[in-house]
Short mmCIF file of C-alpha atoms in Angstrom, two decimals:
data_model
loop_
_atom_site.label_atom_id
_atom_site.label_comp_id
_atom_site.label_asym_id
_atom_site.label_seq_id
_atom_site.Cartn_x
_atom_site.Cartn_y
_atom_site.Cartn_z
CA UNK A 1 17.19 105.38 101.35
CA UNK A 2 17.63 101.48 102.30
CA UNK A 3 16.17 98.97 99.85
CA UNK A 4 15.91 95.47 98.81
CA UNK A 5 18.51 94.99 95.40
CA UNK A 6 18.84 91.70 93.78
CA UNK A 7 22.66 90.77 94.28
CA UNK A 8 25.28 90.83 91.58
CA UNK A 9 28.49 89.07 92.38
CA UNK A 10 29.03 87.01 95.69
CA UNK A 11 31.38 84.18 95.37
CA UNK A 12 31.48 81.97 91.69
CA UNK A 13 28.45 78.63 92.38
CA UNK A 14 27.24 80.68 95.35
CA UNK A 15 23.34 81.59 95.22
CA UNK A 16 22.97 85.63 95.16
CA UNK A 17 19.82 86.29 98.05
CA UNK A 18 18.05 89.51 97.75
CA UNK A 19 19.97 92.72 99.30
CA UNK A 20 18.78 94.49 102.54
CA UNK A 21 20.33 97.72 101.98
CA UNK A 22 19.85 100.14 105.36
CA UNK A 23 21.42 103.39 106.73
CA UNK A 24 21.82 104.49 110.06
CA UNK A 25 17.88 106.18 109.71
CA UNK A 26 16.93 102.69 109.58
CA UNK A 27 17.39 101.93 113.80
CA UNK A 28 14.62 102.03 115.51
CA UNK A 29 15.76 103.62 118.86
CA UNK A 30 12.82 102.67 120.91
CA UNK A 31 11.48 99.71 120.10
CA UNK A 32 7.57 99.11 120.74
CA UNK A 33 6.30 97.71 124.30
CA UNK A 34 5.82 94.39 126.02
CA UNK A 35 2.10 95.61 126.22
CA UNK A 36 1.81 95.48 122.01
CA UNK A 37 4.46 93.82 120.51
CA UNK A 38 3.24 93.90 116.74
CA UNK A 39 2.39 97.27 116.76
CA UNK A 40 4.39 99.52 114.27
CA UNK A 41 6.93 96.31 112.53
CA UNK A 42 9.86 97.76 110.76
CA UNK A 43 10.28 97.01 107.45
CA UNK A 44 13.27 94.93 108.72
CA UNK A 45 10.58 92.64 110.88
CA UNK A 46 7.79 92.60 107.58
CA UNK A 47 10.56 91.23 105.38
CA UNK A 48 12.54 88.67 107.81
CA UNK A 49 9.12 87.33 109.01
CA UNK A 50 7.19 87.22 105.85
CA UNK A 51 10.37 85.39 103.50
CA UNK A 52 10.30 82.97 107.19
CA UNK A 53 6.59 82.46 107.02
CA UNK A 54 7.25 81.61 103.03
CA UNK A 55 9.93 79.28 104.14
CA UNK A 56 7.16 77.71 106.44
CA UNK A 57 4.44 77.42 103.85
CA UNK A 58 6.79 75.90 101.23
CA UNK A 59 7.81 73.11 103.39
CA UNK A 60 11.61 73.99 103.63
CA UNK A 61 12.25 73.77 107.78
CA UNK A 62 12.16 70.31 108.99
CA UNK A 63 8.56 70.71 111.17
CA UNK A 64 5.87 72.95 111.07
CA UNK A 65 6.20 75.52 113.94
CA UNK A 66 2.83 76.41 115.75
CA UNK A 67 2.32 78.52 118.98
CA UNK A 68 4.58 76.73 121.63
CA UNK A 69 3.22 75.34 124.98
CA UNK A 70 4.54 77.90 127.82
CA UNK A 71 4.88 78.15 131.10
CA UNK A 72 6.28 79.90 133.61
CA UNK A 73 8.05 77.96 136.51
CA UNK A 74 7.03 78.54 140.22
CA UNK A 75 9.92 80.45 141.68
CA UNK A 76 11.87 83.63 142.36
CA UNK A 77 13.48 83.55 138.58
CA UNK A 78 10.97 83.09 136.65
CA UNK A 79 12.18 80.68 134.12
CA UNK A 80 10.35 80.34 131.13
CA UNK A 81 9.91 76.78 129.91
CA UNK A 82 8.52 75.98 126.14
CA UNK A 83 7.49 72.13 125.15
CA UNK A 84 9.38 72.16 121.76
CA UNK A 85 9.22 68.42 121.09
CA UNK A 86 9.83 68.18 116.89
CA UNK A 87 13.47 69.89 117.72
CA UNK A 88 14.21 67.55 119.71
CA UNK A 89 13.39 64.63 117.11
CA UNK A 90 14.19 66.05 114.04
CA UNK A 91 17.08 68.76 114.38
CA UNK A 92 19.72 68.11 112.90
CA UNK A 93 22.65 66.20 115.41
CA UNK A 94 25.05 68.35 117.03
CA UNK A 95 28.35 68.46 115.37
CA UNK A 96 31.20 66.78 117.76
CA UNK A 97 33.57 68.89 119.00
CA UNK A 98 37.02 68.26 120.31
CA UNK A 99 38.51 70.92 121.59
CA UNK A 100 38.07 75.58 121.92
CA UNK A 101 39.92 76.16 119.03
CA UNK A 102 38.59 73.05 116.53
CA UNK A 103 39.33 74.03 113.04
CA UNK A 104 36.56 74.29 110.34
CA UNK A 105 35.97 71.21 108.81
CA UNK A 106 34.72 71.34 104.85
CA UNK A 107 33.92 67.67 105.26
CA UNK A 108 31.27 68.57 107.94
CA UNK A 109 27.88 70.04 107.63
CA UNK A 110 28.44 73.50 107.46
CA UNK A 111 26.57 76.86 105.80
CA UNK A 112 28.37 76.95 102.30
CA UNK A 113 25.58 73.58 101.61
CA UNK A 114 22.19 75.69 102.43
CA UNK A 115 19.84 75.28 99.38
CA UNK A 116 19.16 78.77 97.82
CA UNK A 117 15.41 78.88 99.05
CA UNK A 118 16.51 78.89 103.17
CA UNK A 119 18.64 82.38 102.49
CA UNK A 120 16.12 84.82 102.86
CA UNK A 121 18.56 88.25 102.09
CA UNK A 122 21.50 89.92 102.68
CA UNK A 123 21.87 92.38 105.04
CA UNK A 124 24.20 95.58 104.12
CA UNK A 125 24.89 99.08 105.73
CA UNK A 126 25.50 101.81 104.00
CA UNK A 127 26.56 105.37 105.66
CA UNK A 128 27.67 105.85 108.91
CA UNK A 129 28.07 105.51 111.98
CA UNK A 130 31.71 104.64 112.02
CA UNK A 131 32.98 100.99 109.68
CA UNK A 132 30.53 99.25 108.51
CA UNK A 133 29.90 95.59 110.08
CA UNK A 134 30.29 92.81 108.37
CA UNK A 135 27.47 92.07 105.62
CA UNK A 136 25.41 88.98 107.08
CA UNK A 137 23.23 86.44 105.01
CA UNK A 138 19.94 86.23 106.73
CA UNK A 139 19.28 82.66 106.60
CA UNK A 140 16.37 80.26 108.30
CA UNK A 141 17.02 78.14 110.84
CA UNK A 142 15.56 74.76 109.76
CA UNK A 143 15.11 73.69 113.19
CA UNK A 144 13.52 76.73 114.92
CA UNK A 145 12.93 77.78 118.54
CA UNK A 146 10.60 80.36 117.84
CA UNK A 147 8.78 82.60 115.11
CA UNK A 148 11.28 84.34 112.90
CA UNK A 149 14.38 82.29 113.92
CA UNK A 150 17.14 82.97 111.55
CA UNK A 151 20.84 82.25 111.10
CA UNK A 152 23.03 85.10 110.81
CA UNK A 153 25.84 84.33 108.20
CA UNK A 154 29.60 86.56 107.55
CA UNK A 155 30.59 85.24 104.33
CA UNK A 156 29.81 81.29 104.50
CA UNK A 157 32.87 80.97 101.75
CA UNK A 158 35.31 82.41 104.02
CA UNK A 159 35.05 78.88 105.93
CA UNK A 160 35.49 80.66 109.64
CA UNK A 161 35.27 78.57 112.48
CA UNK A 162 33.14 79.34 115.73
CA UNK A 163 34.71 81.99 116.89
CA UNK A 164 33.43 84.97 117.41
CA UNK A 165 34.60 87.92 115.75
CA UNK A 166 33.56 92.02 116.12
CA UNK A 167 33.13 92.49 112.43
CA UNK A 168 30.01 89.47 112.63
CA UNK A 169 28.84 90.52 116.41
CA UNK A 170 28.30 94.31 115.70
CA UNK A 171 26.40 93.50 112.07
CA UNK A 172 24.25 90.90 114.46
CA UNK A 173 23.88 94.34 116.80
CA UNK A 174 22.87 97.03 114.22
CA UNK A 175 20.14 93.47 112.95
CA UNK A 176 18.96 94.23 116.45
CA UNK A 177 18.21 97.55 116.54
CA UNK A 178 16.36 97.15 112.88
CA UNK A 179 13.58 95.61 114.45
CA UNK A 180 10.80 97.08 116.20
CA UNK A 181 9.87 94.30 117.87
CA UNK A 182 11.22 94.07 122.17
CA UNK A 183 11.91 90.94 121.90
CA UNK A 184 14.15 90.20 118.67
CA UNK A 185 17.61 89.22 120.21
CA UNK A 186 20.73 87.94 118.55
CA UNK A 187 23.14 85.57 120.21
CA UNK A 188 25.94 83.03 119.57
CA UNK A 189 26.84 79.47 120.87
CA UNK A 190 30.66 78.95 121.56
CA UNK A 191 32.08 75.34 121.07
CA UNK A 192 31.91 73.81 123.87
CA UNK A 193 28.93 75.99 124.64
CA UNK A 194 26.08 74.48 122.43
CA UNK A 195 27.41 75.19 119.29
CA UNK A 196 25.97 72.38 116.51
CA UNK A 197 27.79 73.17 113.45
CA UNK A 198 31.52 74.90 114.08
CA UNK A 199 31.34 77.69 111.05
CA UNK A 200 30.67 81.23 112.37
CA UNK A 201 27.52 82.14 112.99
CA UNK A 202 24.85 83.68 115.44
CA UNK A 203 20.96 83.43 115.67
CA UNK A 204 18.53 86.04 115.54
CA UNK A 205 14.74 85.54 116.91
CA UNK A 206 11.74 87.14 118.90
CA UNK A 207 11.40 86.50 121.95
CA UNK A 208 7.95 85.91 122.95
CA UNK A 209 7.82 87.13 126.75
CA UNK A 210 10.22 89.90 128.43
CA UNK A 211 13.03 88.35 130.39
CA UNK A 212 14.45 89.53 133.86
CA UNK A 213 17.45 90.22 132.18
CA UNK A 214 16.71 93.08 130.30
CA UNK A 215 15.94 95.26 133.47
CA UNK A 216 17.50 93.35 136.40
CA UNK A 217 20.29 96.10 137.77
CA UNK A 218 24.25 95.23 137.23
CA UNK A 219 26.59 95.52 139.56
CA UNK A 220 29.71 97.76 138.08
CA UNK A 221 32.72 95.74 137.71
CA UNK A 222 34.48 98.94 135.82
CA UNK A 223 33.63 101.50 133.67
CA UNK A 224 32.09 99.57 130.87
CA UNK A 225 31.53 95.85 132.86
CA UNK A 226 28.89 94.95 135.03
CA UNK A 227 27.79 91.49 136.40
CA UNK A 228 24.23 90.70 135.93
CA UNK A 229 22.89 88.12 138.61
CA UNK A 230 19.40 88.18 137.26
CA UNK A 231 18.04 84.94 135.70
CA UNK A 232 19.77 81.38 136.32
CA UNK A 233 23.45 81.88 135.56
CA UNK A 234 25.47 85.57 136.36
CA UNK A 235 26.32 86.95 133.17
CA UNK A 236 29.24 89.92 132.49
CA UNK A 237 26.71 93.06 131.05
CA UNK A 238 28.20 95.78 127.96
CA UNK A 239 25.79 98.15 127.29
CA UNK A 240 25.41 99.86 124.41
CA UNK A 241 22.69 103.37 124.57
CA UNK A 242 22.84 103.85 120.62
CA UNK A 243 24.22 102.76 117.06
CA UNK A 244 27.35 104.76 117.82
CA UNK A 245 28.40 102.38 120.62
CA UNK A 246 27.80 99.36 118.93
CA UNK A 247 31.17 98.34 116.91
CA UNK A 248 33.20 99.77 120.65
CA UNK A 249 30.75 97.09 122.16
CA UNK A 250 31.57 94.27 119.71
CA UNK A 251 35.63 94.97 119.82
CA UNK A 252 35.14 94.73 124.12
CA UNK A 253 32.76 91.81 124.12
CA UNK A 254 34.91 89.87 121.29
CA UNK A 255 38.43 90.52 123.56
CA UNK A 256 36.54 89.44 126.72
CA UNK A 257 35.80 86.42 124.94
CA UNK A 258 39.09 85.73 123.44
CA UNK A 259 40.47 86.28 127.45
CA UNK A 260 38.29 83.30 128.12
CA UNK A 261 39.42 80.90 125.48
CA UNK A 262 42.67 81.55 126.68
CA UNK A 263 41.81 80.82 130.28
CA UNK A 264 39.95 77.32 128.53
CA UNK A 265 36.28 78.48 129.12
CA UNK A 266 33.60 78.03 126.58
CA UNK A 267 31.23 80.91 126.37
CA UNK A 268 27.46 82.31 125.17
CA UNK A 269 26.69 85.98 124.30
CA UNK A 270 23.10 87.16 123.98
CA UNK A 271 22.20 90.60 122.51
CA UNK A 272 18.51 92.16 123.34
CA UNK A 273 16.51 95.46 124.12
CA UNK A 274 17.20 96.26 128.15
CA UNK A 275 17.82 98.86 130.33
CA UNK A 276 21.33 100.60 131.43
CA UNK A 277 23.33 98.41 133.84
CA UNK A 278 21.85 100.73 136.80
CA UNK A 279 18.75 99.47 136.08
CA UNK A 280 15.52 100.78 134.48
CA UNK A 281 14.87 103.79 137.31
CA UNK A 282 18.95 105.15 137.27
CA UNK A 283 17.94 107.64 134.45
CA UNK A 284 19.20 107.46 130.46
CA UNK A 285 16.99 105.56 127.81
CA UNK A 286 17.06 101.61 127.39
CA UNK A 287 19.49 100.21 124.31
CA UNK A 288 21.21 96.86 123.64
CA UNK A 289 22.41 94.93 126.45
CA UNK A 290 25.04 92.50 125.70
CA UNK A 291 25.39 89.46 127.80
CA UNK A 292 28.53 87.33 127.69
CA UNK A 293 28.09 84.36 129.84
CA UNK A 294 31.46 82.26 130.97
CA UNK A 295 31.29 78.56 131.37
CA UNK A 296 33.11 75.31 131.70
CA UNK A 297 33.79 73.58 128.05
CA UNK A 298 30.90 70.55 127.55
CA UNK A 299 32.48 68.17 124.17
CA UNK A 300 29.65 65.94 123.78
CA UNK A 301 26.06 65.24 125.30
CA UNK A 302 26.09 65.02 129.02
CA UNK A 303 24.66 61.52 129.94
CA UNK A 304 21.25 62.41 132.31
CA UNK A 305 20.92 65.76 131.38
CA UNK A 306 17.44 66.72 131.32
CA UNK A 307 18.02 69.37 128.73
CA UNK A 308 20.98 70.78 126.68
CA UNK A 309 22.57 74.27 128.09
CA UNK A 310 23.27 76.52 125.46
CA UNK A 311 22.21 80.42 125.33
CA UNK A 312 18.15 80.29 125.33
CA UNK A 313 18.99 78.05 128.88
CA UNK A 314 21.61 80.76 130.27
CA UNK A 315 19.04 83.35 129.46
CA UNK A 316 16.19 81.95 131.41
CA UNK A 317 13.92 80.35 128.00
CA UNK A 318 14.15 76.47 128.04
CA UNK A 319 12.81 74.82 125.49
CA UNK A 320 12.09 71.52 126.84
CA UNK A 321 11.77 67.94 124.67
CA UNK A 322 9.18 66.21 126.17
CA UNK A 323 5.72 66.61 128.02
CA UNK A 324 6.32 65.01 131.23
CA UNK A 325 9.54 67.22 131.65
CA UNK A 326 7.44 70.01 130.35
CA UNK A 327 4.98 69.72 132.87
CA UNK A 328 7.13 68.53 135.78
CA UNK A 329 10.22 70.11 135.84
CA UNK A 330 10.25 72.65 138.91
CA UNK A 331 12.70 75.33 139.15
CA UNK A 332 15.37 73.83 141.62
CA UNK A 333 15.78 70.64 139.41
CA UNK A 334 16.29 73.67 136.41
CA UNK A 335 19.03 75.37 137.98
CA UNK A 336 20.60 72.19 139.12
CA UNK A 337 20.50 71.92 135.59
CA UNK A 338 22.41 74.87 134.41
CA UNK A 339 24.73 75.49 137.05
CA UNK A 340 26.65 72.57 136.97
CA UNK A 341 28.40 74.38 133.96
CA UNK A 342 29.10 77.64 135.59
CA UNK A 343 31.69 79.14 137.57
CA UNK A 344 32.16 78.87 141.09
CA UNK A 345 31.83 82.58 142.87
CA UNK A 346 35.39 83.24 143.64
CA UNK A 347 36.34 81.86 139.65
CA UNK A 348 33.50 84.60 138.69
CA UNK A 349 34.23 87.45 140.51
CA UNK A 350 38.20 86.78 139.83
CA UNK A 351 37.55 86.68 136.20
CA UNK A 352 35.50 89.50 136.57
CA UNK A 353 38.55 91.57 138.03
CA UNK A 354 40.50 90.37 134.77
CA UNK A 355 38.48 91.63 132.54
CA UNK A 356 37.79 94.61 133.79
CA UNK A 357 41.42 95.34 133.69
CA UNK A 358 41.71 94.23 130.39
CA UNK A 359 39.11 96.23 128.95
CA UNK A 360 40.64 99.52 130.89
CA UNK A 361 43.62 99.28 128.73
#
């Protein structure tokens, strides 16, 4: 039966969070509806969002976070743009970054120097299906988007730079299907694709709207690769129908990814509750769609950028910096926006072909 343990052991200095100890009965298969959100929490929701609403209370995130000004932008895709303006003033400063492959940097900022109070447990499988993932510290994000916005941590003493890796991406995937909630997603920033600090990790957080993502149809690229044109930037689709599928998933999505390093392109994944790549109506129950989006390296800020485009952006969610942007910005000047970093269509659709071949082998 999963529990919460107090730790033993971890690394000598290091603090020792809580446990989250689950099994495979654990998943919640179906998660609740758009119409009722809050319905039936899992005890995986109770505990992330009551040791986050702690973290709130006790002053330990750099603003308070209240209920976000939203709107949704006149126009065919349906953009979603939040006025987040403390982020944008008190976040921490992105990390500079050189280069794809940029060492880690021990001199930098980076998740071994989180004070004990912002871990808020460990997460830990036991029983099957298949390897276990990678255990993951369950940490806040000090500088939050949303409700519940956490850090997802493999071993901060193992000093791993920004790279993803299948071990960390399918524990992020079986965090996904703990919650109950449809709109708790996990994703990763690339360097040179809005990562801030270059030591491996991914975010976790609810969503607060559905996205046209999760239902918009695919088309096939090959047996398990689709390309999703729904929301502002075409995105390669994995789909995963159950826990079984998830560590294949992570080991296709994590070679796709290496496949674009190599070819020099930064990249953003986002994990969330959607349909199969047919689309909602094509028969077969919804699960975790994977979204890998490909995308030309950015090392720095871009001078007259209205916003920064990382994996909220590529999804359709901006969080926006100021009011006048907020209530301006129209969807054109959005896109505009965004797809000055993406692909061109014969780049996509040819990179498309290669990894579809690649993943056939």
């Amino acid at each position: 039966v999963a529990e919460i343990t107090a730790m033993a052991g971890g690394q000598p200095g290091e603090p020792n969070p809580e446990e989250f100890v689950y099994g495979e009965e654990d998943f919640v298969l179906q998660a609740a509806g758009w119409g009722d959100p809050d319905s039936a929490p899992s005890r995986f929701d109770r505990v992330l969002l009551a040791g986050w609403s702690d973290r709130m209370e006790r002053g330990l995130f750099r603003y308070r976070l209240g209920p976000l000004p939203t709107r949704v932008l006149p126009g065919p895709v349906r953009l979603v743009a939040q006025l987040n303006e403390q982020r944008s003033a008190e976040r921490r400063p992105p990390q500079p970054v050189r280069s794809l492959r940029d060492p880690f940097d021990p001199g930098a900022f980076n998740f071994t120097r989180l004070r004990p109070a912002e871990l808020l447990f460990r997460l830990r499988r036991t029983g099957g299906p298949g390897p276990p993932p990678d255990p993951l510290l369950v940490a806040i994000n000090a500088s939050p988007l949303e409700r519940g916005h956490v850090l997802l941590l493999p071993e901060p003493a193992r000093r791993l730079p920004q790279v993803l890796t299948a071990p960390a991406l399918h524990g992020a995937l079986e965090a996904a299907l703990l919650s109950a909630h449809p709109g708790f997603c996990v994703g990763f920033n690339g360097l040179g694709g809005g990562a801030s600090v270059n030591h491996l990790h991914l975010h976790g957080l609810y969503l607060g709207r559905s996205l046209p993502l999760e239902e918009a149809p695919a088309e096939p690229l090959g047996p398990r690769l689709g390309l999703l044109r729904a929301g502002p930037a075409p995105a390669f689709l994995f789909f995963a129908p159950g826990p079984a599928a998830l560590e294949p998933v992570s080991r296709a999505v994590c070679r796709a990814a290496e496949h674009l390093a190599g070819a020099g392109l930064a990249y953003n994944v986002l994990a969330a509750r959607g349909d199969p790549p047919a689309g909602p109506g094509a028969g077969g129950g919804r699960g975790l769609r994977v979204l890998l989006w490909a995308r030309r390296p950015l090392f720095g800020p871009k001078a007259g950028e209205p916003f920064a485009v990382a994996l909220c952006e590529l999804a359709g969610l901006l969080p926006l910096p100021a009011e006048p942007l907020y209530r301006d910005i129209t969807e054109g000047q959005a896109l505009s926006a965004i797809r000055q970093h993406l692909l061109s269509e014969p780049e996509l659709l040819h990179l498309g072909g290669e990894l579809a071949r690649l993943l056939e082998n």
